[in-house]
GROMACS .gro file of C-alpha atoms in nm:
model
  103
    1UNK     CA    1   1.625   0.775   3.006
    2UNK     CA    2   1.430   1.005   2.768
    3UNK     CA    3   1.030   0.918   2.732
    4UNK     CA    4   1.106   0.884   2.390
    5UNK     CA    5   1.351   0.625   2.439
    6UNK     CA    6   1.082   0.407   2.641
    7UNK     CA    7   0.822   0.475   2.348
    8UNK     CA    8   1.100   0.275   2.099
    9UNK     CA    9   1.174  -0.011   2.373
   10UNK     CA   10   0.781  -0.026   2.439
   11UNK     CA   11   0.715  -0.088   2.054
   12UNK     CA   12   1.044  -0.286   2.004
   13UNK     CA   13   0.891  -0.525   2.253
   14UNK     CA   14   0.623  -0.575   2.076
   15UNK     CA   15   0.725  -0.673   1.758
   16UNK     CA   16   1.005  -0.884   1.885
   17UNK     CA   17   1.010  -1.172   2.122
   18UNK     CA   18   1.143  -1.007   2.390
   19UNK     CA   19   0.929  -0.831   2.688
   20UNK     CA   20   0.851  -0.507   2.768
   21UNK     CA   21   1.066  -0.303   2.993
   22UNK     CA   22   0.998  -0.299   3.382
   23UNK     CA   23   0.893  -0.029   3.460
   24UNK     CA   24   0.790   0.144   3.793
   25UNK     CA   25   0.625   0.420   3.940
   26UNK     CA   26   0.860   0.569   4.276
   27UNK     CA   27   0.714   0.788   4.526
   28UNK     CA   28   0.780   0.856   4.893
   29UNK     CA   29   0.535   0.723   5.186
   30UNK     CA   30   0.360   1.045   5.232
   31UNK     CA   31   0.400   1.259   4.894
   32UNK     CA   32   0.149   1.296   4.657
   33UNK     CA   33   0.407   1.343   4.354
   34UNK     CA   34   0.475   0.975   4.157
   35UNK     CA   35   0.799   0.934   3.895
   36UNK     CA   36   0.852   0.682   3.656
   37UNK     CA   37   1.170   0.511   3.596
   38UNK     CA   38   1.224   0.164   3.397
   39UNK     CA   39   1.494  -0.080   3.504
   40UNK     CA   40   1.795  -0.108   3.314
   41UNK     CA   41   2.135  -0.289   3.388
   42UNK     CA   42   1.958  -0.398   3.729
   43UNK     CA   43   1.972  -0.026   3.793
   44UNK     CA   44   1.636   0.272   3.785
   45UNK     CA   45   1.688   0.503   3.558
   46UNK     CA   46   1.376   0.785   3.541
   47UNK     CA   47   1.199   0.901   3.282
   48UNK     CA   48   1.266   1.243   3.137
   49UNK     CA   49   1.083   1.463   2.946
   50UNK     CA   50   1.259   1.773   2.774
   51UNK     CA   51   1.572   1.699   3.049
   52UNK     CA   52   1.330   1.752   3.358
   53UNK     CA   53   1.208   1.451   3.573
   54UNK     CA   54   0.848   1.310   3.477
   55UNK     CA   55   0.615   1.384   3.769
   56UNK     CA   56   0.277   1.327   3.863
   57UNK     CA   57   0.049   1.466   4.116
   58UNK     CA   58  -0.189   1.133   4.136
   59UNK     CA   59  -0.144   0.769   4.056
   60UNK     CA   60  -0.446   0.755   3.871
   61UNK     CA   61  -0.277   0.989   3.629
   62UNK     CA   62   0.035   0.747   3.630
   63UNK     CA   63  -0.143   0.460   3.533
   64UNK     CA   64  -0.351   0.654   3.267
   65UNK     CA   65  -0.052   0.739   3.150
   66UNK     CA   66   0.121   0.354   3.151
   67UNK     CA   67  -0.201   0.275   2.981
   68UNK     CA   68  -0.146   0.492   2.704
   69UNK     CA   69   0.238   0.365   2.597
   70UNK     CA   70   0.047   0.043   2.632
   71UNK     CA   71   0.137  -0.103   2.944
   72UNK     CA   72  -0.024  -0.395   3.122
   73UNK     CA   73   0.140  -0.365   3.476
   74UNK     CA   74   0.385  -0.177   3.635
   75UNK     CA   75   0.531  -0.162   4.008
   76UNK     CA   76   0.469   0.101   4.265
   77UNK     CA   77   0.826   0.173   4.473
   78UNK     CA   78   0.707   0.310   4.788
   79UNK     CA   79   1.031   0.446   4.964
   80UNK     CA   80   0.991   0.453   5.370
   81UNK     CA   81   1.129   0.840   5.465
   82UNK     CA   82   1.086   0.773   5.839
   83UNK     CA   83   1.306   0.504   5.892
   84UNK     CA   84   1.489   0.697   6.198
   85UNK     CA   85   1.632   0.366   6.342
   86UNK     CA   86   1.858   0.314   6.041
   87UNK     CA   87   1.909  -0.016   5.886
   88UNK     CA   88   2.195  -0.275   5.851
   89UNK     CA   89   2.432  -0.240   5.543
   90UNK     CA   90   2.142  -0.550   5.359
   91UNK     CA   91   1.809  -0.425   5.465
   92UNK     CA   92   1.582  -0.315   5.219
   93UNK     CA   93   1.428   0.060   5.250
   94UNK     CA   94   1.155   0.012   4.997
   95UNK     CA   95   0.833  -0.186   4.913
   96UNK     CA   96   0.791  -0.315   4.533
   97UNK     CA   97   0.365  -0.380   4.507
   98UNK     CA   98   0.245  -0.469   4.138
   99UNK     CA   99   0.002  -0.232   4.021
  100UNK     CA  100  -0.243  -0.375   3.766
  101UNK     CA  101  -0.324  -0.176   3.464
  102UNK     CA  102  -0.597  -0.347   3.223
  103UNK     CA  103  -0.957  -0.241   3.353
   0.00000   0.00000   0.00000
């Protein structure tokens, strides 16, 4: 999904009754680099700007950023990358913690 596309649903959302999209901030365990993707159709889709994949080198800048489209909250997907002993087909690979926006 474009930025631009989240701008409209972010402003849609306001002036209708519906809520704003979920939207969370994906990095790996021990990276530095954060993406943004919004859930859509129970499925992430990222964020991209001119075709190439929004990145970010801290989360502060992330949730300056989430602050500006006007965000409240958000939720940081922190994917495990060491999990050597593999997992059955159900087990979950990630951690979803709600990341509060408003100062």
């Amino acid at each position: 999904m474009k930025k631009q596309q989240l701008d409209h649903w972010l402003q849609a959302s306001k002036s209708t009754d519906c809520g704003p999209p979920k939207v969370f901030v994906v990095s790996c365990a021990d990276l530095a680099h954060y993406s943004l993707a919004v859930e859509y159709k129970h499925q992430l889709e990222p964020i991209l700007m001119k075709d190439q994949l929004l990145y970010f080198s801290s989360l502060e800048q992330v949730k300056s950023e989430l602050k500006k489209l006007g965000l409240s909250s958000a939720y940081l997907r922190l994917h495990n990358a060491y999990d050597e002993f593999g997992h059955d087909d159900y087990a979950v690979t990630f951690q979803d913690i709600e990341l509060h926006l408003a100062s």
